[in-house]
N, CA and C of each residue as an Amber inpcrd file, in Angstrom:
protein
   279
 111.1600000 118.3620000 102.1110000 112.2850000 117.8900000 102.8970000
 113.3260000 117.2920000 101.9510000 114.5090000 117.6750000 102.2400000
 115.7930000 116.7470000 101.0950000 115.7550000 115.4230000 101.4600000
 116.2760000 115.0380000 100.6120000 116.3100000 113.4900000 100.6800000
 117.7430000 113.5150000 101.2850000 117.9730000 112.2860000 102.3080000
 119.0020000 112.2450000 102.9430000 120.9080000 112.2630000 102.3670000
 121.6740000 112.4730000 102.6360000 122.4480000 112.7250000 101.8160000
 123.3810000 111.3190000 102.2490000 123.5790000 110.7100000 103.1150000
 124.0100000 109.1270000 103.1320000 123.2170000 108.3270000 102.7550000
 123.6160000 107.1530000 102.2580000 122.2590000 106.0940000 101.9230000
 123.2190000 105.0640000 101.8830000 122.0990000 104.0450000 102.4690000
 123.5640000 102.8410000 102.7150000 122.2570000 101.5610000 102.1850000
 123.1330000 100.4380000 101.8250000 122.1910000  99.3140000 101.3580000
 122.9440000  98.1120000 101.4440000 122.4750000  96.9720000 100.7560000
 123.0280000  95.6500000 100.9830000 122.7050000  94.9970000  99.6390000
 124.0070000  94.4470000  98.7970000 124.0390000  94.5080000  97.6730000
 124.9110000  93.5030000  97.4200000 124.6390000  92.3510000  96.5730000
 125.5130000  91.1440000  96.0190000 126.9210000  92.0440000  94.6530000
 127.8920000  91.4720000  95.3610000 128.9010000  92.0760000  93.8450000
 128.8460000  91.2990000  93.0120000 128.8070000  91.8320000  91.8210000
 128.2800000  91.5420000  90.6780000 130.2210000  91.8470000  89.3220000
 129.9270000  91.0920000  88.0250000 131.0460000  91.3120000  87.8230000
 130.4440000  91.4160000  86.3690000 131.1820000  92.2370000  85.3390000
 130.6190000  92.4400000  84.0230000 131.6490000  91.5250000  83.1810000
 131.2020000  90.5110000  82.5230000 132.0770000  89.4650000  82.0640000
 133.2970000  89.7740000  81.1140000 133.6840000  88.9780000  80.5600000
 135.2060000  89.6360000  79.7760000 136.3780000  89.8930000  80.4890000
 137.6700000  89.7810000  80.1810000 139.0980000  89.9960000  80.4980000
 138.8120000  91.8650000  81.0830000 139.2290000  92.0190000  82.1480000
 139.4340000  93.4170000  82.7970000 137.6740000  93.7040000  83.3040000
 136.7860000  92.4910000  83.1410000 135.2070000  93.1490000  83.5020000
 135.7520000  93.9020000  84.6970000 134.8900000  94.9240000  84.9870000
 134.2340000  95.7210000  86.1240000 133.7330000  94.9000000  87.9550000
 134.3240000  95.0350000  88.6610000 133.0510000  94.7960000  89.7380000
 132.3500000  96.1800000  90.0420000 131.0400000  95.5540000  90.5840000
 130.2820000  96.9060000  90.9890000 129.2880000  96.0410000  91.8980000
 128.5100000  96.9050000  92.1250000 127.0310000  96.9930000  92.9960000
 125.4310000  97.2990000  92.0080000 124.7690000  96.9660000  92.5010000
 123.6560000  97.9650000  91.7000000 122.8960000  99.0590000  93.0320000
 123.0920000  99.7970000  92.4100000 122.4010000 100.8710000  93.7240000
 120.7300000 100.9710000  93.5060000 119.5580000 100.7500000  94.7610000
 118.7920000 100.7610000  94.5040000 117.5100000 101.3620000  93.7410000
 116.8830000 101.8640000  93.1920000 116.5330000 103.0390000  92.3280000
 116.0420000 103.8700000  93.7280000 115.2920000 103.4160000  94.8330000
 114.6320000 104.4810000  95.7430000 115.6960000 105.1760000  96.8070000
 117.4380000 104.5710000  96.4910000 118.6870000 105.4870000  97.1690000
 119.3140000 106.7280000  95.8970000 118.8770000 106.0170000  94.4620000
 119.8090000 107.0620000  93.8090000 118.9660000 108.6310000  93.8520000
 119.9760000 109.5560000  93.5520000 119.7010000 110.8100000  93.8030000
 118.5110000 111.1670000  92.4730000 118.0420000 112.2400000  92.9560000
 116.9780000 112.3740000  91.8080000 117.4300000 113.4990000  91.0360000
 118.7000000 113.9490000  91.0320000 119.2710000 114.5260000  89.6550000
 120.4900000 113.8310000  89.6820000 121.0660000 114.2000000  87.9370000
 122.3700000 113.7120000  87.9480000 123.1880000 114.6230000  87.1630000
 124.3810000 113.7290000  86.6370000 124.8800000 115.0610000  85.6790000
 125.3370000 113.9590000  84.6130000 125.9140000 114.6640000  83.6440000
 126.2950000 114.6020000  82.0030000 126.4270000 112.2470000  82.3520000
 125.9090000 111.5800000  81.5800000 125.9920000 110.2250000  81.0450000
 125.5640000 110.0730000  82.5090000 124.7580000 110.5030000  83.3110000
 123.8410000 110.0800000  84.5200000 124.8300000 109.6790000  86.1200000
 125.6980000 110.5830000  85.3490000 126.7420000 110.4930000  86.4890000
 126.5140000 111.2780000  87.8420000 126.7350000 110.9440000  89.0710000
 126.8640000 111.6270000  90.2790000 128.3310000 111.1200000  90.9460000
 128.8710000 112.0280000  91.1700000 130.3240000 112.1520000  92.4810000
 129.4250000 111.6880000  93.7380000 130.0380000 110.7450000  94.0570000
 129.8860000 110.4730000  95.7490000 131.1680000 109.9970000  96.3080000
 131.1850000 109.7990000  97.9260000 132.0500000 109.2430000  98.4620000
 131.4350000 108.1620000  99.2950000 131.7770000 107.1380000  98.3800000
 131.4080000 105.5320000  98.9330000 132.4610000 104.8300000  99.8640000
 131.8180000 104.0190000 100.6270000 132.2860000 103.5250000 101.8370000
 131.9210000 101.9890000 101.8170000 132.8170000 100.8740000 102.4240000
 132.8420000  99.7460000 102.4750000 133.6170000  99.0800000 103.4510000
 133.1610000  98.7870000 104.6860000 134.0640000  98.3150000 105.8260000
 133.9560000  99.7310000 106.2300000 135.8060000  99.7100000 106.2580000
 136.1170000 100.8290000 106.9280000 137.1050000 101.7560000 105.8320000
 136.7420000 101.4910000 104.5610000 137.5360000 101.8940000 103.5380000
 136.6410000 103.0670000 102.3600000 137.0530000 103.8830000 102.6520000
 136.4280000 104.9580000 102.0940000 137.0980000 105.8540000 100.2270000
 136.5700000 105.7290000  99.1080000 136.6330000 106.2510000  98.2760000
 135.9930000 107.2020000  97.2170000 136.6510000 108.4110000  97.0440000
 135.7660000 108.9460000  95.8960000 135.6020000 107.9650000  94.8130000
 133.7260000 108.5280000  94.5340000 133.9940000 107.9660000  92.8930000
 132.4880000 108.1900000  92.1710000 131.9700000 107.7370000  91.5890000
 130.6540000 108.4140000  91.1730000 129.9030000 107.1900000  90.9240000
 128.1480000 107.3660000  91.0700000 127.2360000 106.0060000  90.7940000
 126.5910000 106.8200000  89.7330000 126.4270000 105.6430000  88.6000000
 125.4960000 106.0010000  87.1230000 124.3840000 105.9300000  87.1530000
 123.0870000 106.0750000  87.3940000 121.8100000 106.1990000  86.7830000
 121.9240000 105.3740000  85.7740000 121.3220000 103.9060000  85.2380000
 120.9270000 103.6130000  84.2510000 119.5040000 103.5500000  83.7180000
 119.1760000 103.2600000  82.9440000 117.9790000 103.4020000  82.0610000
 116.9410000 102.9910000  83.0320000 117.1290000 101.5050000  83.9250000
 115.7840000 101.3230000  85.0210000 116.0210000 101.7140000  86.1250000
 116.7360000 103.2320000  86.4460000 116.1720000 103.8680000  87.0400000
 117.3880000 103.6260000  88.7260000 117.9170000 102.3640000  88.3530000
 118.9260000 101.8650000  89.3910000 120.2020000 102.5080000  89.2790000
 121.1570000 102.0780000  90.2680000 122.5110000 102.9320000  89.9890000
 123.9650000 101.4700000  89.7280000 124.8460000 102.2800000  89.1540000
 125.4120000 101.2320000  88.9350000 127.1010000 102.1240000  90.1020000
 127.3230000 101.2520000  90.8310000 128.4490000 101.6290000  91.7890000
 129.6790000 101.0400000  91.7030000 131.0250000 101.1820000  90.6750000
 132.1760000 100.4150000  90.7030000 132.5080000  99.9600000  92.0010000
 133.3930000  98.9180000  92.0320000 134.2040000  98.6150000  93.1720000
 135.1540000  98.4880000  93.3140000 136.4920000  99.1200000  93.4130000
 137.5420000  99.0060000  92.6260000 138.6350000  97.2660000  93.4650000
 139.2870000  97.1290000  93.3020000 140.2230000  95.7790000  93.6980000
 140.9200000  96.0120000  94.8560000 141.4870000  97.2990000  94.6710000
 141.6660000  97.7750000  96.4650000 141.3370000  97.9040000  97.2010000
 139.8200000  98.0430000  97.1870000 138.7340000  98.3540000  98.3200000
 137.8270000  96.7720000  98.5080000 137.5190000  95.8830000  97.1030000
 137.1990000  94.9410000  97.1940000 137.6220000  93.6370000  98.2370000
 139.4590000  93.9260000  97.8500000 139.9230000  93.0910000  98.6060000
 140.0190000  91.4680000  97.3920000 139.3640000  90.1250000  98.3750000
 139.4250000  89.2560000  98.3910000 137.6780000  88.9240000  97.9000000
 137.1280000  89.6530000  98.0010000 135.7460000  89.3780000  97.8240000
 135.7060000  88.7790000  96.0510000 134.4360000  87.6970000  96.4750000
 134.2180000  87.4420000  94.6800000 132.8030000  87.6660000  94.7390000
 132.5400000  87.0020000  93.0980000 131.2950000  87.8950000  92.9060000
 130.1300000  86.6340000  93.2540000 129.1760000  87.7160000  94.0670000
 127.9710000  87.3820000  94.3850000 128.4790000  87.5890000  96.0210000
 129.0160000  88.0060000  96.4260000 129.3760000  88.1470000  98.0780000
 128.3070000  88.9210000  98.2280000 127.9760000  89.1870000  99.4490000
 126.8760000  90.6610000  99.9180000 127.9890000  91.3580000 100.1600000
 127.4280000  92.9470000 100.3720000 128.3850000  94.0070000 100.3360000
 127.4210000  94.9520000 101.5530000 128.0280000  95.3100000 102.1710000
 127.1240000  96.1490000 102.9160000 127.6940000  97.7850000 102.4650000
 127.5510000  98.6800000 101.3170000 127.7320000  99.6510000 101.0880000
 127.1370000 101.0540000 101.5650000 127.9060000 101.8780000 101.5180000
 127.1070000 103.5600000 102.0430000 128.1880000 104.5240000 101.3950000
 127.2420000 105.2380000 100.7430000 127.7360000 106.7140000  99.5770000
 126.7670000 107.6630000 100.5320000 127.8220000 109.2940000 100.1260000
 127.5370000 110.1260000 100.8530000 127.6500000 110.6560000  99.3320000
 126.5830000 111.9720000  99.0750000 126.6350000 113.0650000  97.5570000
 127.8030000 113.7250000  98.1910000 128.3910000 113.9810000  97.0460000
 129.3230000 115.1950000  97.3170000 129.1330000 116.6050000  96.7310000
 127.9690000 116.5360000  95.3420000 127.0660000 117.9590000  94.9000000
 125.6420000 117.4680000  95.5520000 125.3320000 118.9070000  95.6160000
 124.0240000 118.9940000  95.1510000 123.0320000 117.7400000  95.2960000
 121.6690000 117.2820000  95.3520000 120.8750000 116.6560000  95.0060000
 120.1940000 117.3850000  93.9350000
């Protein structure tokens, strides 16, 4: 059976320190897809509220995903908020 192609979770935003850090998510290891492509990249279309963007979650080394968040979609949120997120694949599993 495929593994489902939405996957939605609940996730504190997180911020990578330094001038211009990153916000993101960590995606859980038992939602990320079980292939990826070139630097463990996958295209999805992630969703937040009611605000929807392309963009891709990384595979890192333990196996979790790492999900940007960009400032337009974030909003007002700071870090450590919960996030209630959902990515749809846009290739392949």
């Amino acid at each position: 059976m495929p593994a489902p192609r939405r996957r939605s979770f609940t996730a504190p935003l997180q911020r990578i320190e330094g001038k211009g850090g990153w916000f993101y998510v960590t995606v859980p290891p038992g939602l990320m897809p079980t292939s990826a492509g070139a630097w463990g990249r996958v295209p999805v279309r992630a969703r937040l509220d009611d605000l929807a963007w392309d963009t891709s979650v990384w595979r890192t080394r333990r196996g979790d995903g790492f999900l940007p968040i960009p400032r337009k979609i974030r909003g007002a949120r700071v870090e450590g908020a919960a996030l209630r997120v959902a990515f749809e694949l846009l290739d392949d599993d």
